[in-house]
Structures are given as C-alpha cells and as structure tokens.
PDB file of C-alpha atoms and ligand atoms in Angstrom:
ATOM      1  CA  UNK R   1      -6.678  57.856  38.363  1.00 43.00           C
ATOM      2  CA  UNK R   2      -3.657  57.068  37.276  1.00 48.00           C
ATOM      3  CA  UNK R   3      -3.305  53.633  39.074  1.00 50.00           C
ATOM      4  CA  UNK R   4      -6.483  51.778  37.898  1.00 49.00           C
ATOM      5  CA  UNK R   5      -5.657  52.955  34.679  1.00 54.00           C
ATOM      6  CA  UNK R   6      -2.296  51.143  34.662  1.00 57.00           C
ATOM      7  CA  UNK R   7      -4.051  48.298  36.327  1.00 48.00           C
ATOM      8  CA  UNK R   8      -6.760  48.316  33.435  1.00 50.00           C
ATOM      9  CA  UNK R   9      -3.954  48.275  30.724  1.00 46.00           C
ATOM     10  CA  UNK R  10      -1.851  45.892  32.426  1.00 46.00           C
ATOM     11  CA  UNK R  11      -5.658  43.290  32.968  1.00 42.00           C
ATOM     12  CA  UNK R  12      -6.070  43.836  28.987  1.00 42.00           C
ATOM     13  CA  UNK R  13      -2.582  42.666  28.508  1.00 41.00           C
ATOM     14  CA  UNK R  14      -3.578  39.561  30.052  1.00 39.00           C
ATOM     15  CA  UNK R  15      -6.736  39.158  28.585  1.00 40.00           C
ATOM     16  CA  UNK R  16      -5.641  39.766  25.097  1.00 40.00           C
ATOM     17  CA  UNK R  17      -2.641  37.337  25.250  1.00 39.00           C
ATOM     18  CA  UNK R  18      -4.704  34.663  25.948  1.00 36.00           C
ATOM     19  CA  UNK R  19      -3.589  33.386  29.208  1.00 38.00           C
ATOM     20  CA  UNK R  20      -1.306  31.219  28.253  1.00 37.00           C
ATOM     21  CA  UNK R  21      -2.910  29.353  25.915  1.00 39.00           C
ATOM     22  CA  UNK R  22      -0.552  27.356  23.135  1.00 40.00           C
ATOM     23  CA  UNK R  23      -1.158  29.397  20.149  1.00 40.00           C
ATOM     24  CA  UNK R  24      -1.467  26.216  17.295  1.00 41.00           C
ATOM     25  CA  UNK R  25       1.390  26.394  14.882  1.00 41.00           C
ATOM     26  CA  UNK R  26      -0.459  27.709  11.586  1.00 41.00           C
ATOM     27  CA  UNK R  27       3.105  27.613   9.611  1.00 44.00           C
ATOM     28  CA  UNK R  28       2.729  25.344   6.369  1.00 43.00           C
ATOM     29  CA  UNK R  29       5.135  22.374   5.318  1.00 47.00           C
ATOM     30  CA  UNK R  30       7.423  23.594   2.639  1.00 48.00           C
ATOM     31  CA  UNK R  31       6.375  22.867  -0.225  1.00 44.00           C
ATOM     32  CA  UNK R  32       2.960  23.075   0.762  1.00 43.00           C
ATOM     33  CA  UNK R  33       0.324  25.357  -1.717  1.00 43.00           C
ATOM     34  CA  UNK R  34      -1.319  27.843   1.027  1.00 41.00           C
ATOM     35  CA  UNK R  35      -4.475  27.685  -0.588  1.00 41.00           C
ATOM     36  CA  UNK R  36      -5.302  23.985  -0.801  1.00 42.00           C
ATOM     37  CA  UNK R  37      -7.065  22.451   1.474  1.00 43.00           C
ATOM     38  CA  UNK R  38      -5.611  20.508   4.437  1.00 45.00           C
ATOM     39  CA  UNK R  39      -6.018  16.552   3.049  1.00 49.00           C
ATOM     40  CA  UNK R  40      -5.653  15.078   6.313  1.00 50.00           C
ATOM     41  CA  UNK R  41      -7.020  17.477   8.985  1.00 49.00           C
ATOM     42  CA  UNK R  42      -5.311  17.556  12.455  1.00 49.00           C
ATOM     43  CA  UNK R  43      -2.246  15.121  10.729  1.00 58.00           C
ATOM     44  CA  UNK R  44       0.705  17.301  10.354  1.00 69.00           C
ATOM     45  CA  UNK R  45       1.911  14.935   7.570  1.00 84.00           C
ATOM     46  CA  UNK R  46       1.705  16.222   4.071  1.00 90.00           C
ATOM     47  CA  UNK R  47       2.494  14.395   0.746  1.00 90.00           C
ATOM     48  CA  UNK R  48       2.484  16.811  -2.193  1.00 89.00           C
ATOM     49  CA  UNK R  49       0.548  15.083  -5.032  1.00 88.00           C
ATOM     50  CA  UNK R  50       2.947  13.707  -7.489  1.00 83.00           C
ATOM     51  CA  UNK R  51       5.255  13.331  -5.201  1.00 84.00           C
ATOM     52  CA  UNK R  52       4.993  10.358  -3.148  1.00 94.00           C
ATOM     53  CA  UNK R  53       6.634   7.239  -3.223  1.00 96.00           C
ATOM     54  CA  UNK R  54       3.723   5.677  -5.115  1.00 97.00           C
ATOM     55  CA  UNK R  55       4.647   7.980  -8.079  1.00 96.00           C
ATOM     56  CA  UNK R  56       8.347   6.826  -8.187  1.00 96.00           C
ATOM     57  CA  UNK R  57       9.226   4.418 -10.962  1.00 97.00           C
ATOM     58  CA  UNK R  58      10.713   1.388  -9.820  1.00 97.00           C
ATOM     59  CA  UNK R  59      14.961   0.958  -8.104  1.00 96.00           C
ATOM     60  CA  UNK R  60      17.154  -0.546  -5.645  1.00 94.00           C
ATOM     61  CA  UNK R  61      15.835   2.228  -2.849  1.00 95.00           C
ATOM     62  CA  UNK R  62      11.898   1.491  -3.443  1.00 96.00           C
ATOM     63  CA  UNK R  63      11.567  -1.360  -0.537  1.00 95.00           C
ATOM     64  CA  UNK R  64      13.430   1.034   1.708  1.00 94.00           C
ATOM     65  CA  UNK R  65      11.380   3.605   0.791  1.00 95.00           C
ATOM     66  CA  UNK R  66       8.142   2.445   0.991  1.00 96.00           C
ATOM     67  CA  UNK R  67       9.037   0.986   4.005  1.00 94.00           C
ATOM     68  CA  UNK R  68       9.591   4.876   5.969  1.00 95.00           C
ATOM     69  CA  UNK R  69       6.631   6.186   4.252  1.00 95.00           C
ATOM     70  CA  UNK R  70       4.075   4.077   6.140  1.00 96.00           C
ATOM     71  CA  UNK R  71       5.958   3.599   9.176  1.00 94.00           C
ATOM     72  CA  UNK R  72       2.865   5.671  10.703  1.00 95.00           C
ATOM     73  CA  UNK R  73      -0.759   5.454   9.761  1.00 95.00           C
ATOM     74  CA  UNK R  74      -0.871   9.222   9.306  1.00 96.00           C
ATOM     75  CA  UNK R  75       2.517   9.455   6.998  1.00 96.00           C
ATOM     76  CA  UNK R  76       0.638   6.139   5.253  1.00 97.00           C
ATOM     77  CA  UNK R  77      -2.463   7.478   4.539  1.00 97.00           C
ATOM     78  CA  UNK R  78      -0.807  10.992   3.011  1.00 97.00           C
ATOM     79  CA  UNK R  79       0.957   8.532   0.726  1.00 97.00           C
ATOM     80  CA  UNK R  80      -2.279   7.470  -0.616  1.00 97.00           C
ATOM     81  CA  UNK R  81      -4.093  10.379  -0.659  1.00 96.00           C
ATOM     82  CA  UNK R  82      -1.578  12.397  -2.507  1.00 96.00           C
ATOM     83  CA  UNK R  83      -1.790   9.657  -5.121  1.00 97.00           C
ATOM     84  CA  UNK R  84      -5.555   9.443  -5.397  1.00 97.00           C
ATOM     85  CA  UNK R  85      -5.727   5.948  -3.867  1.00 98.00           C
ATOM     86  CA  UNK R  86      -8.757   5.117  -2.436  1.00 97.00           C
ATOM     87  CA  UNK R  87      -8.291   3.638   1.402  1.00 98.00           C
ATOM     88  CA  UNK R  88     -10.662   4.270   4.178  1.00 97.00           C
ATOM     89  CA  UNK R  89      -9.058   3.776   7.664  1.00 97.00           C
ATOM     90  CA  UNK R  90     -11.109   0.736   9.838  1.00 96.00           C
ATOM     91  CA  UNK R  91     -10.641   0.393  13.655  1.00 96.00           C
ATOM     92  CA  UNK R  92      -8.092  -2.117  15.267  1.00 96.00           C
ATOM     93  CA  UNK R  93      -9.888  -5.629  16.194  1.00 93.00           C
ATOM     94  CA  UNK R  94      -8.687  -8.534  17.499  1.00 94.00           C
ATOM     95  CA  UNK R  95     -10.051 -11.644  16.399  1.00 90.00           C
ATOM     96  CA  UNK R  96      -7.616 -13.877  18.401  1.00 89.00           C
ATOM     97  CA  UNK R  97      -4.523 -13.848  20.289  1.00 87.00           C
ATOM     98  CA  UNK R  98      -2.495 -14.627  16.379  1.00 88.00           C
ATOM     99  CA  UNK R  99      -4.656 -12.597  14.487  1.00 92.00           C
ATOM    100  CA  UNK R 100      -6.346  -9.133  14.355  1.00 95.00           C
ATOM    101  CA  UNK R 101      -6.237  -5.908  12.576  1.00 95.00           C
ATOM    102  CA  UNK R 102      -4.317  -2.930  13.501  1.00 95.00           C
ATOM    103  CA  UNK R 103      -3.961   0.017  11.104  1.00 95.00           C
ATOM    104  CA  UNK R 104      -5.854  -1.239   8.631  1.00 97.00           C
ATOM    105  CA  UNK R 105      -8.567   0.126   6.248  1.00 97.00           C
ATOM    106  CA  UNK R 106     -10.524  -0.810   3.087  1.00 98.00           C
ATOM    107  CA  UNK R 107      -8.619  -0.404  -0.418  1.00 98.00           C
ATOM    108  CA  UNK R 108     -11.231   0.791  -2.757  1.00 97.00           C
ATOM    109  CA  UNK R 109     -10.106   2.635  -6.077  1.00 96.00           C
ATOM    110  CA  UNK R 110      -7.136   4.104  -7.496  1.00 96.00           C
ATOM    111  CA  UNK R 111      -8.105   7.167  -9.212  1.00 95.00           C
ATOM    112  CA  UNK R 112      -5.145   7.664 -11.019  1.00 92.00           C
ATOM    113  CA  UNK R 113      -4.998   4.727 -13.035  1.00 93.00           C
ATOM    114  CA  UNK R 114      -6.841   1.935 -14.693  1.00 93.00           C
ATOM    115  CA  UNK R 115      -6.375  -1.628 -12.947  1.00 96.00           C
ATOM    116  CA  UNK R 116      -9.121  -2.633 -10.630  1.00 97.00           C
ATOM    117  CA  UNK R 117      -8.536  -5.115  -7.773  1.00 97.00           C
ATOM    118  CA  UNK R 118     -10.618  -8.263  -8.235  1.00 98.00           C
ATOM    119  CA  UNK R 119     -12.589  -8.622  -5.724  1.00 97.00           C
ATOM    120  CA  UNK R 120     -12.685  -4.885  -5.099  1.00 97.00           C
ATOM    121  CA  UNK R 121     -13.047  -3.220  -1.678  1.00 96.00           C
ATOM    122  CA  UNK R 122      -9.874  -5.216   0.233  1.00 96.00           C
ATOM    123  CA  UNK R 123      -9.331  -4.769   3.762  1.00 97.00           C
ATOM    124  CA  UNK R 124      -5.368  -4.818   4.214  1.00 98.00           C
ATOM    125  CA  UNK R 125      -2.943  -2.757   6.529  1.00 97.00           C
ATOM    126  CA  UNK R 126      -2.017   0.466   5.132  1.00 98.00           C
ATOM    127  CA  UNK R 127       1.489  -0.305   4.582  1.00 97.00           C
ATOM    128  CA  UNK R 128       0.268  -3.089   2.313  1.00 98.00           C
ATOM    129  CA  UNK R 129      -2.008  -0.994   0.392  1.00 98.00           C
ATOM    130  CA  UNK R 130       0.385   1.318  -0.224  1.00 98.00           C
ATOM    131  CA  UNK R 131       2.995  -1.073  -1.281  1.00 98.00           C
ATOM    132  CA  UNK R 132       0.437  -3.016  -3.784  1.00 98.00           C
ATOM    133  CA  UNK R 133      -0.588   0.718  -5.618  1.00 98.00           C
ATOM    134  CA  UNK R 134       3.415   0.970  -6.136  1.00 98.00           C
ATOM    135  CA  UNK R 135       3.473  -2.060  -7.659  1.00 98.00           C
ATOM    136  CA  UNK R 136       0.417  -1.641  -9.516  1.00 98.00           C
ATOM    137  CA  UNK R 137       1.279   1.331 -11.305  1.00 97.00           C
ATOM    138  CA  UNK R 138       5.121   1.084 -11.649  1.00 98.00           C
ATOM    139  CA  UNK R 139       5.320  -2.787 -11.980  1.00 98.00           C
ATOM    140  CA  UNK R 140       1.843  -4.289 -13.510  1.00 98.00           C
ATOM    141  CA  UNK R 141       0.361  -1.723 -16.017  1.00 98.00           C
ATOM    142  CA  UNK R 142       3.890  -0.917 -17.476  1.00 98.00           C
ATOM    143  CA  UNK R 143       4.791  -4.684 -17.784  1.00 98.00           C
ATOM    144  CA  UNK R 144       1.519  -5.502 -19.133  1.00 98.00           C
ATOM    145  CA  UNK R 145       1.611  -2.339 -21.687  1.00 98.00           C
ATOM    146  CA  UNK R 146       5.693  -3.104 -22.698  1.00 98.00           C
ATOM    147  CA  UNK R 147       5.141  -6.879 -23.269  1.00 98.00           C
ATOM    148  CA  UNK R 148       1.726  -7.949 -23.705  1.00 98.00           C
ATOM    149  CA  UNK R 149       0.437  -4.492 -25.631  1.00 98.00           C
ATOM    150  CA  UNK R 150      -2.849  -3.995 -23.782  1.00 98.00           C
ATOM    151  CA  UNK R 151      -3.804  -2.208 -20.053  1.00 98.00           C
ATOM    152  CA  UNK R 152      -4.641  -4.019 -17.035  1.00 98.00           C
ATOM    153  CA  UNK R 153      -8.043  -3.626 -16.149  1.00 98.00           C
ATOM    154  CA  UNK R 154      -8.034  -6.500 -13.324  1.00 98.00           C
ATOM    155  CA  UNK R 155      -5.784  -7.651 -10.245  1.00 98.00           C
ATOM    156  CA  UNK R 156      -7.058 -10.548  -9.336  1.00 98.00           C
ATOM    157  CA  UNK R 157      -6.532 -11.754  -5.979  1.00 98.00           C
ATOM    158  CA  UNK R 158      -7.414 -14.504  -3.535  1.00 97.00           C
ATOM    159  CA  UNK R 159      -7.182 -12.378  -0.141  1.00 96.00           C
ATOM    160  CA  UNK R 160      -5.619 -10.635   2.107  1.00 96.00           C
ATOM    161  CA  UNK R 161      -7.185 -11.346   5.725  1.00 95.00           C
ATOM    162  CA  UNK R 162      -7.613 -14.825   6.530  1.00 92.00           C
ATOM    163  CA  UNK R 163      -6.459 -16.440  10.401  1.00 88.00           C
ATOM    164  CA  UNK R 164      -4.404 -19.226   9.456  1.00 77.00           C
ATOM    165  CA  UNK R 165      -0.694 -20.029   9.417  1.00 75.00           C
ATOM    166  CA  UNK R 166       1.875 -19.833   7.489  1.00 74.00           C
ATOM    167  CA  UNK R 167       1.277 -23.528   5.841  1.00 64.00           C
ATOM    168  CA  UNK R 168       4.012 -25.989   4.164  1.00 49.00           C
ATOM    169  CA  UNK R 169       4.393 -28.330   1.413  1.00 49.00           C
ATOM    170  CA  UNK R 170       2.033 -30.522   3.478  1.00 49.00           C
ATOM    171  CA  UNK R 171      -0.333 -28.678   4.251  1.00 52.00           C
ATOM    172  CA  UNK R 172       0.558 -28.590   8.015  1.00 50.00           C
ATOM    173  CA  UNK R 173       0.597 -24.487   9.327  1.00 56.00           C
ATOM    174  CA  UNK R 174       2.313 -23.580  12.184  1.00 62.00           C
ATOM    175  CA  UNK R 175       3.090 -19.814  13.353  1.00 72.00           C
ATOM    176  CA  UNK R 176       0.729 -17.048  12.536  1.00 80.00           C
ATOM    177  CA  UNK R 177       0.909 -16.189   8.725  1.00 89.00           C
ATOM    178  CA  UNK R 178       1.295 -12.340   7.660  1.00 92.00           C
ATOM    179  CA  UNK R 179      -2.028 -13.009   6.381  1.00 94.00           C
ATOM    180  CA  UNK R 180      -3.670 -13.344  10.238  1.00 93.00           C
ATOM    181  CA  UNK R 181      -2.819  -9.374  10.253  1.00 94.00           C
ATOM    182  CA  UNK R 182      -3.879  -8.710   6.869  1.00 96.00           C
ATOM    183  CA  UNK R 183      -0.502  -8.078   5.477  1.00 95.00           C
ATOM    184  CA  UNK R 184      -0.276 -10.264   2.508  1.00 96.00           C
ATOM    185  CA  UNK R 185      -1.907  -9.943  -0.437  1.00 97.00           C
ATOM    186  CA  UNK R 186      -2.545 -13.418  -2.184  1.00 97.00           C
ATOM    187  CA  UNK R 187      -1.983 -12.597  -6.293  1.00 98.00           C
ATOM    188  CA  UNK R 188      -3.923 -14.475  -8.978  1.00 98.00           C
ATOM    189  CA  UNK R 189      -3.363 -13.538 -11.976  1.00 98.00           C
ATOM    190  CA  UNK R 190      -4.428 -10.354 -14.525  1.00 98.00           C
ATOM    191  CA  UNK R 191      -7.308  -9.345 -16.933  1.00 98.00           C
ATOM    192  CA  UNK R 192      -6.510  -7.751 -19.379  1.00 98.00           C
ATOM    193  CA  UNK R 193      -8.434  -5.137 -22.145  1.00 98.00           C
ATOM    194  CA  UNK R 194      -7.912  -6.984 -25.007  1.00 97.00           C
ATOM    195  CA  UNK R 195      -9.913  -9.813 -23.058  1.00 97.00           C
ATOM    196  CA  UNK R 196      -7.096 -11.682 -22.036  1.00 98.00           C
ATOM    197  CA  UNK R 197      -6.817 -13.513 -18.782  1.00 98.00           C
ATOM    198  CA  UNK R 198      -3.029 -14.248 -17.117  1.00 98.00           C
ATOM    199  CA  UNK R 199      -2.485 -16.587 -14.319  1.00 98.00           C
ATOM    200  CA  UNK R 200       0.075 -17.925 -12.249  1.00 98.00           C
ATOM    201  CA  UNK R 201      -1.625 -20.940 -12.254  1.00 97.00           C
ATOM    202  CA  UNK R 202      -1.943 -21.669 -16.181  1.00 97.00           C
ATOM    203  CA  UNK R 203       0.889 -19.439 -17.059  1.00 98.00           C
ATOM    204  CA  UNK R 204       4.133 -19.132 -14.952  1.00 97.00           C
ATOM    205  CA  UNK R 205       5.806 -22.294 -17.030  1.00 94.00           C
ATOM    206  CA  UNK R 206       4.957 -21.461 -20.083  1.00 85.00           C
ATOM    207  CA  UNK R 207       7.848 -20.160 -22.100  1.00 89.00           C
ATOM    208  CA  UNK R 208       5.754 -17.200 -23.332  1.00 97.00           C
ATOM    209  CA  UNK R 209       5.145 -13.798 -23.592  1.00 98.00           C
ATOM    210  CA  UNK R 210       2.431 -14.473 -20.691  1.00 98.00           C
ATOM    211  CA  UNK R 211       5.174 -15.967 -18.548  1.00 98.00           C
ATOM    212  CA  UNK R 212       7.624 -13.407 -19.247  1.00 98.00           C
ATOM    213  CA  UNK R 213       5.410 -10.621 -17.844  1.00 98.00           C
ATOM    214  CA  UNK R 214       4.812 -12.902 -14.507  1.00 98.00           C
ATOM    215  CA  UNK R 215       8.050 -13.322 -13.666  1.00 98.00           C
ATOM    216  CA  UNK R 216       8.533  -9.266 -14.328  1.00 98.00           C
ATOM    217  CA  UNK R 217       6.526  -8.649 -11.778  1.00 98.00           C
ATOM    218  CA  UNK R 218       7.773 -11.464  -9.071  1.00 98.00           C
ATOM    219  CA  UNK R 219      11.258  -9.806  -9.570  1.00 97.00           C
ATOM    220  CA  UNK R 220      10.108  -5.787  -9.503  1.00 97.00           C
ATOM    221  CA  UNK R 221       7.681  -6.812  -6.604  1.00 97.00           C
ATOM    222  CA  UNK R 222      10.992  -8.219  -4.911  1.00 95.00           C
ATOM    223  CA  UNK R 223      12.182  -4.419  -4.623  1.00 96.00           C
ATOM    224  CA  UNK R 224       8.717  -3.242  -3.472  1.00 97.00           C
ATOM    225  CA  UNK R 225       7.459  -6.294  -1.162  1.00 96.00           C
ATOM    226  CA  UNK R 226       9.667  -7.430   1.645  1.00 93.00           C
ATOM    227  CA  UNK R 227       8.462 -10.709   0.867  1.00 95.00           C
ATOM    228  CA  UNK R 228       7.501 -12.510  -2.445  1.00 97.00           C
ATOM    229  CA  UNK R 229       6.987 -16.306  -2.694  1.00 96.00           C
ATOM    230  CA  UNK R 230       6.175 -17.848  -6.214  1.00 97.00           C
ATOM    231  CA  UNK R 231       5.367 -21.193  -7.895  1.00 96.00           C
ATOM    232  CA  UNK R 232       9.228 -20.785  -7.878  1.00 94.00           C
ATOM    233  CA  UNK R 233       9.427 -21.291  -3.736  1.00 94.00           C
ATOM    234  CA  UNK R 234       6.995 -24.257  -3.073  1.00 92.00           C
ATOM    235  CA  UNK R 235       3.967 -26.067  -4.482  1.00 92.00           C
ATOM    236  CA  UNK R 236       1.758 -24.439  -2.098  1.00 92.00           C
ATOM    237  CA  UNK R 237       2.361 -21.104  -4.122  1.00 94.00           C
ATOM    238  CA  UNK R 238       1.728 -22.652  -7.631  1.00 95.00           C
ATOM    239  CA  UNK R 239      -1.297 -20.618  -8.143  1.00 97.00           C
ATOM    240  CA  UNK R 240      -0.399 -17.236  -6.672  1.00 97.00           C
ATOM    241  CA  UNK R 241       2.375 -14.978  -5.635  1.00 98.00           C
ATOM    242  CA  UNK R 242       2.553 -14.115  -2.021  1.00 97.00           C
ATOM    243  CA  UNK R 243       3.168 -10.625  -1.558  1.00 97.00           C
ATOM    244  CA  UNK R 244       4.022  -9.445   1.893  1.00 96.00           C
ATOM    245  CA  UNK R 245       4.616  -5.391   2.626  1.00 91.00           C
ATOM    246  CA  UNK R 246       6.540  -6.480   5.755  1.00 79.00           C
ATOM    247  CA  UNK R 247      10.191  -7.029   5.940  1.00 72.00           C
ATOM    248  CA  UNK R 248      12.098 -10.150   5.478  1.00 73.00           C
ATOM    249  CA  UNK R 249      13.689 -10.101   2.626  1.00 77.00           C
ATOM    250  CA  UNK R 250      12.958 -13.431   1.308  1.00 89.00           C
ATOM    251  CA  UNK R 251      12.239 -13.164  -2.535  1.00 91.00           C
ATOM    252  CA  UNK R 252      11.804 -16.390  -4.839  1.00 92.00           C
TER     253      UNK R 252
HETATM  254 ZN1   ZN W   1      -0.167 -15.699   0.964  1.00 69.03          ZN
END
C-alpha cells in the first residue's frame, strides 16, 4: 500500500539521521596534517610542531606570549607536546589552605635538546614548565654555546614545590610564596660538557666570562618569567635565581 510505504520511508528517515544526535565536528584545525595522529585526544587544541612558542627565539612579545599559550592546561600541554617536552599531567591536591597543586604535572625530558634538569623528574605547574623549556632552549644552551663554547648538559635546581613563604632578608616569611603552588623554579647554577660547573653562588660577582653568561640569562629570563629575583635583589637570593612563570613583572 501506498501509505505504509510512505510511512516506512518517512521511519528510515528518522532512523538514518540519527535522532538528533550532535554529529562530532570531524573538521581539522588549519594547518593541521590529516594524517597525523591526534596528540591530545578529545582536546581541540593543536600546536603544529615547530611552531609553538617554545620554538620562538627570544623578544619583547615572549612574556606575553607564553603567558596566552598556557592560559589553559589543554592549550599548555599542546605547547609541550608539539615541542617534544616531556610533562605528564598530575591531579590537583591541596596540601593546605596556602598551598596545593592545581594544573600541575611532572617535567621529565626535553627531547629536542640536550640540557637535563638536575634533579630530573620536577613537579611544577604547566605554565612553569613551559616557560623554563623557553628559556632553556632560547636563553641557556645559546648563552652557554655563544660565550662559554660548550653545551649545557645540566640545569641545576633547588626546587620548585615547597609550602613556605615568600621569606626576607631575615629570614622571617610571611604570605604564601609562588613556590607553595609550585610555580617557581629555584635556579642553581649549570654543568657544562666540557666539565665545567657555573653557579650563582661562586660565580655571579666574578667579572668573568662565567658571570657574563649568568647575568644573560637573569635579563632574557626577565622577558620569559614574570618574575626573576637574583643575588642582585636580596641576600636571600645569593645562591639562585628565582624564576616565577606568573605575572608581576618584577625583574632584578
Ligand atoms: Zn624561589
């Protein structure tokens, strides 16, 4: 009969456009090779390798634009990926009311270049990891490699995570340091191939080649870290330079 048949055609209609469901959009970023595989499944972020902001020598628009590339954990961890940094995502904790984790992860390797962070395996935010593989491979290995003549093969360190305050010239803390949220990365000094061993504690004053590469990188991690404090700031930082990812703007 005619009828049912209309009524069959008009069921398979239904059927076959899938009652309603949202069909998922399957259209590619620009830019974006169709037969690579997805690096971040689910994340509709994409950061073609090469590309990113971790690839980008060194200018006056780096801080801003490392700061929008990890405004999101997602956009973050594209930034890394598509530079063959290691960083595997941990979940938020709270360890007190000043002091927790929240999008943070584990910096392991950087694939794509030499210098190892010392201790290895460093749980920061990923804004802060992104910010320190910037710095390591547009600031540190070109500084060491332009005035010292050898690679780095070591970024030596003396944490990131630690509940404390932000302490004074007296030792006295009071509020919450960057470091209660794993934002700051304490920085040591440098190994070097050739053997040779740079710090900020032996070094910084020193009038020599040594020095000159130190303060290099206080002043190019001034346009990558919102914050960078130096023997130059207090005697609480004559050992290290504090480098913070967040903003502030304070660089000395
Ligand atoms: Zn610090």
């Amino acid at each position: 009969m005619p009828g049912t048949s209309r009524l069959a055609v008009a069921l398979l209609l239904v059927v076959l456009s899938g009652c309603g469901r949202p069909i998922p959009n399957t259209v590619p970023p620009s830019g974006y090779t169709p037969y690579a595989p997805a690096p971040n499944p689910g994340s509709s972020v994409y950061v073609a390798p090469g590309a990113g902001v971790i690839d980008q020598p060194i200018d006056s628009g780096t801080l801003g634009r490392v700061q929008r590339a990890t405004q999101t954990p997602a956009q973050c961890e594209a930034e890394l990926e598509a530079a063959r940094v290691t960083f595997s995502p941990t979940p938020d904790r709270v360890n007190s009311e000043t002091c927790g984790l929240t999008a943070a992860g584990v910096l392991g390797p950087d694939m794509g270049t030499t210098a190892r962070m010392a201790p290895s395996d460093v749980t920061m935010t990923c804004a802060l990891a992104a910010a320190v593989s910037v710095w390591r491979r547009q600031s540190v290995e070109p500084a060491a490699r332009a005035i010292l003549g050898s690679d780095v093969v070591a970024i030596e360190h003396m944490g990131v995570y630690a509940c404390r305050g932000v302490r004074n010239d007296s030792g006295e803390t009071s509020r919450a340091s960057a470091h209660s949220r794993a934002a700051a990365l304490d920085f040591s000094g440098v190994r070097l191939r050739d053997g040779r061993r740079i710090t900020v504690a032996g070094d910084w004053a020193a009038g020599t080649p040594e020095a000159r590469f130190l303060h290099r990188i206080r002043d190019e991690g001034c346009r990558v870290f919102g914050t960078v404090l130096s023997p130059d700031y207090n005697a609480v930082h004559h050992d290290h330079l504090h480098l913070e990812a967040e903003s502030g703007r304070l660089c000395r």
